[in-house]
Coordinates of C-alpha atoms and ligand atoms in Angstrom, one line a residue:
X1 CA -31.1 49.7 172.4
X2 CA -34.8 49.7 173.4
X3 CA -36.5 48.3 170.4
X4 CA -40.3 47.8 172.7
X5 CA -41.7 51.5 171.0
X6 CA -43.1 52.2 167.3
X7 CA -42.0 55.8 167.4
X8 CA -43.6 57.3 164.9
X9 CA -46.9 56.3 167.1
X10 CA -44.8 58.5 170.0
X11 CA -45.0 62.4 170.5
X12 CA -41.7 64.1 171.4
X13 CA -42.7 64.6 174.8
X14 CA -42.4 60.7 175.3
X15 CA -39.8 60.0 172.4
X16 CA -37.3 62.1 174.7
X17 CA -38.3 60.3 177.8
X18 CA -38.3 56.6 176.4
X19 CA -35.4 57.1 173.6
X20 CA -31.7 56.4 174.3
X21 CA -32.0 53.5 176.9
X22 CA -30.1 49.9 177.4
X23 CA -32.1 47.1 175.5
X24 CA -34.6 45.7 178.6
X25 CA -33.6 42.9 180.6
X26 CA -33.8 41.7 184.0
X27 CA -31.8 43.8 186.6
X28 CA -30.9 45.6 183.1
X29 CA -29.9 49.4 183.8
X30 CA -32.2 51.9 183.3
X31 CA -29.9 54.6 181.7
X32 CA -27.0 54.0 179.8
X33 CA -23.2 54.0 181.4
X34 CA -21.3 56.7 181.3
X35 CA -19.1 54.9 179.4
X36 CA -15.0 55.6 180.0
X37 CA -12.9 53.4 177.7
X38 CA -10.9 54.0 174.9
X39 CA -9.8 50.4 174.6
X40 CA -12.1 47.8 173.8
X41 CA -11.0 43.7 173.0
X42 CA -11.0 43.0 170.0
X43 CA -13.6 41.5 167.7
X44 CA -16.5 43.8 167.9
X45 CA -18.6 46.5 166.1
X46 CA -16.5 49.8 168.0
X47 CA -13.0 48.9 168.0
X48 CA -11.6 51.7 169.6
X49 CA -12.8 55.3 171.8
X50 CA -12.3 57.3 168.7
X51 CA -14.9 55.2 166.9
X52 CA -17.8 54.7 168.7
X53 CA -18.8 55.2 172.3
X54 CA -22.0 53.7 174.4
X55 CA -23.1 57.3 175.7
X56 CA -22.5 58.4 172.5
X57 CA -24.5 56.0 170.3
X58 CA -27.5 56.4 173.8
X59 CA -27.6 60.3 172.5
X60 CA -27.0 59.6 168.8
X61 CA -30.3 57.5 169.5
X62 CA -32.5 60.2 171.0
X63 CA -31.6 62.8 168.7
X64 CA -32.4 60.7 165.7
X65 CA -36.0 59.9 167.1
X66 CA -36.1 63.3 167.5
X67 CA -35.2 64.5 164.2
X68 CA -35.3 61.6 161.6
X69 CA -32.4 59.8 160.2
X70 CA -29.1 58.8 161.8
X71 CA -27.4 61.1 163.8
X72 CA -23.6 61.6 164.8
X73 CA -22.5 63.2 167.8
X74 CA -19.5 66.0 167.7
X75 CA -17.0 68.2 170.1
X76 CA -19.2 71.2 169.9
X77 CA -21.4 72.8 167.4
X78 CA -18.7 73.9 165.4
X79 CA -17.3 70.7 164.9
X80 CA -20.1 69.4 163.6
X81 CA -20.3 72.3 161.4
X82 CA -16.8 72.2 160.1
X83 CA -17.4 68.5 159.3
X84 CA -20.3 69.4 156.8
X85 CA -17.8 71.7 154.9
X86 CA -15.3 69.4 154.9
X87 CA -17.3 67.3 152.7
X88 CA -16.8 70.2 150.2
X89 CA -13.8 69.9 147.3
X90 CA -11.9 72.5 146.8
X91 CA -13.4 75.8 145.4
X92 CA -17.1 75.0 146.0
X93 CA -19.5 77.0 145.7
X94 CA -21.7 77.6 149.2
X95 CA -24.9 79.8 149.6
X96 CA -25.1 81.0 153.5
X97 CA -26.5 83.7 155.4
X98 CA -24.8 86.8 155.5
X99 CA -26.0 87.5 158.5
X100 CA -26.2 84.0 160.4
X101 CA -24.6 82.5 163.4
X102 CA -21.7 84.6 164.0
X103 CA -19.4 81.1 164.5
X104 CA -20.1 79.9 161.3
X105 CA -20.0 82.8 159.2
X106 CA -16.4 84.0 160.6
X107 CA -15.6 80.5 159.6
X108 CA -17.4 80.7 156.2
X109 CA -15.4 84.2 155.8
X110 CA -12.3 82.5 156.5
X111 CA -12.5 79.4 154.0
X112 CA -13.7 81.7 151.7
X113 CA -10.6 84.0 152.1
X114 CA -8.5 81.1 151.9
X115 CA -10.5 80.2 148.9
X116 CA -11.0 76.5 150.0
X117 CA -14.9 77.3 148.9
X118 CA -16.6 80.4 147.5
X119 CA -19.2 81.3 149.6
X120 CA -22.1 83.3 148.3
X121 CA -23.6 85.1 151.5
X122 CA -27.0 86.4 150.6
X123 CA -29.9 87.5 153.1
X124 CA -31.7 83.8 153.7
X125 CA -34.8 85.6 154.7
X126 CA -35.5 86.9 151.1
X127 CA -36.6 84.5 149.0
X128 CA -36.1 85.7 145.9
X129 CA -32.1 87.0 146.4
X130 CA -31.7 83.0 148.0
X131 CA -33.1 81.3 144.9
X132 CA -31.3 83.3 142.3
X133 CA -28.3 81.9 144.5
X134 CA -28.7 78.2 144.0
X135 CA -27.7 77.8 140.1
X136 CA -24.5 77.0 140.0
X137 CA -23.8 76.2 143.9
X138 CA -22.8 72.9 145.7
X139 CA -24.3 73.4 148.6
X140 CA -26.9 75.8 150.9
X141 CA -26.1 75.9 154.5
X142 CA -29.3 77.1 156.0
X143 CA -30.1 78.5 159.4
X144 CA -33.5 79.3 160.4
X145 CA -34.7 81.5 162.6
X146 CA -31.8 83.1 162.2
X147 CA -29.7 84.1 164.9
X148 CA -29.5 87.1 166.2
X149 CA -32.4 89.1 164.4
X150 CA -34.7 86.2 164.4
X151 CA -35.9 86.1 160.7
X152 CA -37.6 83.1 159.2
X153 CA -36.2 81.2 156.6
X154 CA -38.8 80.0 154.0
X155 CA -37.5 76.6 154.6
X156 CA -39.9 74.6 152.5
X157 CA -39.9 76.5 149.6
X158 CA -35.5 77.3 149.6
X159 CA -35.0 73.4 150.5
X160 CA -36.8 71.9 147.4
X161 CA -35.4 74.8 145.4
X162 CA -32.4 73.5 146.2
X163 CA -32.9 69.9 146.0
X164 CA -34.4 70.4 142.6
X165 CA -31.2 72.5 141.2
X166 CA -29.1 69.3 142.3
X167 CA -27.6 71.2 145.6
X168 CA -27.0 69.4 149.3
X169 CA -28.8 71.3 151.3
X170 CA -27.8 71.3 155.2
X171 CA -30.2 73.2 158.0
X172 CA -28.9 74.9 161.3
X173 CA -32.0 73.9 163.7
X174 CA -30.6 74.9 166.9
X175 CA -32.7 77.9 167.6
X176 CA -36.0 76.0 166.6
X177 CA -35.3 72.4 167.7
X178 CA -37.0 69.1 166.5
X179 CA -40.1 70.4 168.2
X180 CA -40.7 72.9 165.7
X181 CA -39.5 71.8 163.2
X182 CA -37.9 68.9 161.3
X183 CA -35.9 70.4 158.2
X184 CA -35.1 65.8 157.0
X185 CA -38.7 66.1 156.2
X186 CA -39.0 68.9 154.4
X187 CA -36.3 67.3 152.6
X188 CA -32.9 68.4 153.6
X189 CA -29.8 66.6 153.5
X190 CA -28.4 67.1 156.5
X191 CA -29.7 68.5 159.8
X192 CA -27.3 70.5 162.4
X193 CA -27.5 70.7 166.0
X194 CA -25.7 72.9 168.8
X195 CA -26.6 70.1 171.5
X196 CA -24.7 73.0 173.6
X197 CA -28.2 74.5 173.7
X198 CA -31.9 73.6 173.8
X199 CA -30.9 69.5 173.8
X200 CA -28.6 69.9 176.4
X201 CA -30.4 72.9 178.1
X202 CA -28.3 73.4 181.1
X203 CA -25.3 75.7 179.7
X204 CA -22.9 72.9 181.5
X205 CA -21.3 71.8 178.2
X206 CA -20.6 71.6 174.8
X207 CA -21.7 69.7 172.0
X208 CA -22.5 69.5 168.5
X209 CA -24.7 66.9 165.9
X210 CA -25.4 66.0 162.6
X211 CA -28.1 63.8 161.4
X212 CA -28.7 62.8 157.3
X213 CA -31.2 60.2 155.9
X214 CA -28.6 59.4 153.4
X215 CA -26.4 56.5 154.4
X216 CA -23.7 57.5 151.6
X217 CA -23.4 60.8 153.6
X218 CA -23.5 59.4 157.3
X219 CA -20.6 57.2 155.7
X220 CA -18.7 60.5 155.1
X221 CA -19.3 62.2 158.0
X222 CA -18.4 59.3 160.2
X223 CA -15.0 59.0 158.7
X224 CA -15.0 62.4 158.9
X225 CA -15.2 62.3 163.0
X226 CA -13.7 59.5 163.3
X227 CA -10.1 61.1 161.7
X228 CA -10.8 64.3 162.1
X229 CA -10.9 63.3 166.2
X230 CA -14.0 66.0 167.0
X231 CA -15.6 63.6 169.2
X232 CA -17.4 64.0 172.3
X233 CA -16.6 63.5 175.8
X234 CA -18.1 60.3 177.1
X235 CA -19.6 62.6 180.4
X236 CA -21.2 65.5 177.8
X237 CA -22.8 62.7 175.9
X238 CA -24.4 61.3 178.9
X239 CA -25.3 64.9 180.6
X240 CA -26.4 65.7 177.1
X241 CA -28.9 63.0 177.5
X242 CA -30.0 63.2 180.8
X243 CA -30.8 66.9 180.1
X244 CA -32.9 65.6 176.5
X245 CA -34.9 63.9 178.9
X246 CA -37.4 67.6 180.0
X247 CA -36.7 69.4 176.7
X248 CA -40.3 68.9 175.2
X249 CA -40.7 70.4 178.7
X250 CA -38.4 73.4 179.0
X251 CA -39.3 74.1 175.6
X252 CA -42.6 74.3 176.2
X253 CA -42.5 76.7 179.5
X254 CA -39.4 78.7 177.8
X255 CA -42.0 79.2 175.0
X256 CA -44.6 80.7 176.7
X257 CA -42.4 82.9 178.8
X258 CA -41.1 84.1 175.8
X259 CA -44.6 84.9 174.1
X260 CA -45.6 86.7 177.1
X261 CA -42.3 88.4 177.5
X262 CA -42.4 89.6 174.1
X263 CA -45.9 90.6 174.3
X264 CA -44.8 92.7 177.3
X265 CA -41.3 94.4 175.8
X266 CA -44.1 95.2 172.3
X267 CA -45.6 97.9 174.3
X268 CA -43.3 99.2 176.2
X269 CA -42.5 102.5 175.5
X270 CA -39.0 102.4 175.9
X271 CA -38.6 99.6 173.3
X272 CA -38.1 100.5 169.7
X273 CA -38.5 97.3 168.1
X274 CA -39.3 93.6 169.1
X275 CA -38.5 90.6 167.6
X276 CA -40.1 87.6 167.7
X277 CA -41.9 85.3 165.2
X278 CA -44.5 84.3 167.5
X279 CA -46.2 88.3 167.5
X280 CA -49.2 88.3 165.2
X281 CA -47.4 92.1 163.8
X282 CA -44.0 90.0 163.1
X283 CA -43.2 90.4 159.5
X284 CA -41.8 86.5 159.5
X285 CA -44.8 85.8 162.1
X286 CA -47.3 84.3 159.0
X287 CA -44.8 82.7 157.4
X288 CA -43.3 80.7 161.2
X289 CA -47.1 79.7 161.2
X290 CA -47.4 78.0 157.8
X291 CA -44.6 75.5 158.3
X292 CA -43.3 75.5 162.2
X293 CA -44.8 73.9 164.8
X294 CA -44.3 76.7 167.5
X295 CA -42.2 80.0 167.5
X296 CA -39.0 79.4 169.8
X297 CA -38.0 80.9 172.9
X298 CA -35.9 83.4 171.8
X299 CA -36.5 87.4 171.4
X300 CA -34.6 89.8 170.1
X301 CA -35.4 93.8 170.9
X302 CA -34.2 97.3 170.6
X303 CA -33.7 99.4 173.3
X304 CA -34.7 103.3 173.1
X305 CA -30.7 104.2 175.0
X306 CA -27.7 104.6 174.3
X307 CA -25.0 101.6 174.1
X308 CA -23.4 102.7 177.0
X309 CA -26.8 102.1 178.8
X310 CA -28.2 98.9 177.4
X311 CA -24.4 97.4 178.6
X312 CA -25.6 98.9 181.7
X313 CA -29.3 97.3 182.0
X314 CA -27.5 94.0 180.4
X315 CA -25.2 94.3 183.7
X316 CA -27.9 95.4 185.9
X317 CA -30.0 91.8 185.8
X318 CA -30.0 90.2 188.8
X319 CA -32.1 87.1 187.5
X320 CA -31.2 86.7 184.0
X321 CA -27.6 86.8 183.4
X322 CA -25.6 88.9 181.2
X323 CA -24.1 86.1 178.8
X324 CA -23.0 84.9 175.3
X325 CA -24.7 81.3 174.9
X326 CA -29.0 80.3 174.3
X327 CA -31.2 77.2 174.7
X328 CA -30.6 76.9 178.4
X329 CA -33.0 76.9 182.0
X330 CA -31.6 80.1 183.0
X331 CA -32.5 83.1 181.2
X332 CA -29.6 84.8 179.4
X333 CA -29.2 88.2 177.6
X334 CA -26.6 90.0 176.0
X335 CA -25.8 93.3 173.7
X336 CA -25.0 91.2 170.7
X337 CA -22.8 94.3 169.1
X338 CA -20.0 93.9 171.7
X339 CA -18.9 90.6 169.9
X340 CA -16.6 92.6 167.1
X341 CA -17.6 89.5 164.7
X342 CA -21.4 90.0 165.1
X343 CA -22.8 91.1 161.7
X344 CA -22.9 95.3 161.3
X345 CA -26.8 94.1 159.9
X346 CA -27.3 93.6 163.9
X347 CA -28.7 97.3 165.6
X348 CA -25.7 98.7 168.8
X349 CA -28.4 98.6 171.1
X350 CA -29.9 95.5 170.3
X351 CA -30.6 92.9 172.9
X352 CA -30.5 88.9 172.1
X353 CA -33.0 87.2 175.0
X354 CA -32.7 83.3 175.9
X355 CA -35.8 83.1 177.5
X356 CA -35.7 80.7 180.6
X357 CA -38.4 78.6 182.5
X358 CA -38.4 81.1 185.4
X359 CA -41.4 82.6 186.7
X360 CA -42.1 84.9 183.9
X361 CA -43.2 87.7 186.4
X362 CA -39.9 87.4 188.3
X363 CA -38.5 87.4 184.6
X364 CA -40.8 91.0 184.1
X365 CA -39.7 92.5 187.3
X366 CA -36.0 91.9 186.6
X367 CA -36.3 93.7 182.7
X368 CA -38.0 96.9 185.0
X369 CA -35.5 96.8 187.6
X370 CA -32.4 96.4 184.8
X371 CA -34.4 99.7 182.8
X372 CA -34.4 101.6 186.2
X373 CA -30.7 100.8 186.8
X374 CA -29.5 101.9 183.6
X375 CA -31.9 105.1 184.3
X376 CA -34.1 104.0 181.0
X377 CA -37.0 106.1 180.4
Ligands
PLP1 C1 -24.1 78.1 169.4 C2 -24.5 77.9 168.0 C3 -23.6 77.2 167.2 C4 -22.3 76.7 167.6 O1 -22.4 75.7 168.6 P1 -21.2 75.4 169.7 O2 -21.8 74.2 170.4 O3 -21.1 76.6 170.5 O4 -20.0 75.1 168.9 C5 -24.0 77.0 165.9 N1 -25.2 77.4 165.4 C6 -26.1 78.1 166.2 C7 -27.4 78.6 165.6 C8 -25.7 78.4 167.5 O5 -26.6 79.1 168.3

């Protein structure tokens, strides 16, 4: 690998650009292979295509400029997710949101039915209910914001609360990304990725990542991947990469959209309620400010209809498309209710916006011509 940059001295804009490249030499490549081998001769550091991969360890790079420590690329999100409760022994107790990614708490429900851990759900965003959680637990698997309804996590606070009681504590930072936040520095164990979304950014495939300071633990996880089989397609690792390479960017425009989007959708009369962090009359909007480094692209709101109708103004988009999936160019929305595993905390009629780096008053025209077809007033 490129060993020419001090990257702490780097921003993310550049660390996304320069990161994950062949070590420079003459008539060296540029970008790394797209590397297709499961069999390698014998006597070096891989072994074989279950172990270790060159597009793998080019992403594995990037991610962990990105986000500190050292960083192991999965399957999918869920894979990567499934391999931090594997580390669990049997009967361990796990404090999670109640109300999280849908994914991972069906799965949480599930080992917690089987009773392969005991899972505590409580509401992340209040403080007090999470801390009275910790005594007593193994682990807390955070996620913040928290998706669908967007609430902040008090991350700083819930992470050395945990630390402190003796817990692992592993963070869910797909929806807010290394950009805004970096949850190894505020002193988690382990940091979670759905590459699938923002890191990727081009809803084209899936993959997941995990990324520790603690060598012990990337140990774990390693052997973890490496018998478990979750890995990663050589061609995702490398699209996965060459889409890393305008995040700082897409971010950036996504996240302005979205602020003006949601500025927009606040006064609109036929909008009941709007979420999104980055409005000065958000309730989690203070708290975003005093430990995140921007307020995401994402926007959750509540239409004044009926369900039948905001399935029909979903439908009606000609621009952003009616979808399950986030973090990509395209804009993407969805009635989040219609998934029977979303949590009953989640309003019928509310709306989960992926805001895209479109034009945003392509973006505004298409929300007014989706109200008008699904005869909103
Ligand atoms: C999508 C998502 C996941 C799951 O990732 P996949 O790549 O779909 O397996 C996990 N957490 C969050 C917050 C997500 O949005």
């Amino acid at each position: 690998m490129n060993q020419d940059h001090n990257w702490q001295d780097l921003s993310p804009e550049s660390k996304v650009v320069a990161s994950g490249r062949p070590a420079k030499k003459a008539d060296g490549e540029l970008n790394p292979p797209i590397a297709l081998n499961s069999t390698f001769h014998e006597g070096g550091p891989i072994g074989y295509g279950r172990y270790g991969n060159e597009s793998w360890s080019a992403l594995e790079e990037s991610i962990s400029i990105l986000e500190g420590g050292k960083t192991l690329i999965f399957s999918s999100g869920m894979a990567a997710i499934s391999a931090v409760f594997a580390l669990l022994p049997e009967g361990a107790v796990i404090v999670a949101a109640n109300n999280g990614y849908q994914g991972t708490t069906t799965l949480l429900k599930k080992l917690h039915e089987s009773e392969k851990l005991k899972v505590k759900f409580v509401n992340l965003a209040n403080l007090d209910e999470t801390l009275a959680a910790i005594a007593g637990s193994q682990m807390l698997y955070l996620e913040s914001p928290i998706n669908p309804l967007l609430e902040v996590v008090d991350l700083p606070k819930i992470i050395s609360a945990g630390k402190a009681a003796g817990c692992g504590v592993a963070v869910d930072n797909t929806l807010a990304t290394p950009l805004l936040q970096n949850p190894l520095a505020l002193g988690a164990d382990i940091v979670i990725h759905s590459v699938t979304k923002y890191l990727s950014g081009h809803s084209d495939i899936l993959l997941g990542s995990l990324s520790t300071n603690d060598s012990a633990l990337y140990s774990r996880l390693e052997q973890s991947r490496r018998y478990g089989g979750a890995i990663a397609g050589p061609f995702e690792a490398w699209l996965a990469l060459r889409g890393l390479r305008t995040f700082a960017l897409r971010m950036q425009r996504s996240q302005e959209n979205a602020l003006e989007l949601a500025n927009r959708l606040a006064n609109d009369p036929r909008i009941s309620k709007v979420r999104y962090p980055g409005l000065p009359s958000d309730p989690y909007h203070l708290l975003a400010k005093s430990f995140m480094r921007g307020f995401g692209a994402m926007i959750s709101f509540e239409v004044k209809a009926t369900v039948e109708q905001v399935d029909l103004m979903c439908n009606s988009s000609k621009l952003i498309t009616n979808a399950t999936s986030l973090g990509g160019v395209e804009s993407i929305w969805e009635r989040r209710r219609r998934w029977p595993t979303e949590s009953t905390t989640v309003p019928e009629n509310l709306i989960r916006f992926s805001v895209g780096i479109e034009n945003v008053d392509d973006l505004w025209a298409d929300i007014e011509q989706a109200f008008n077809s699904a005869k909103i007033k």
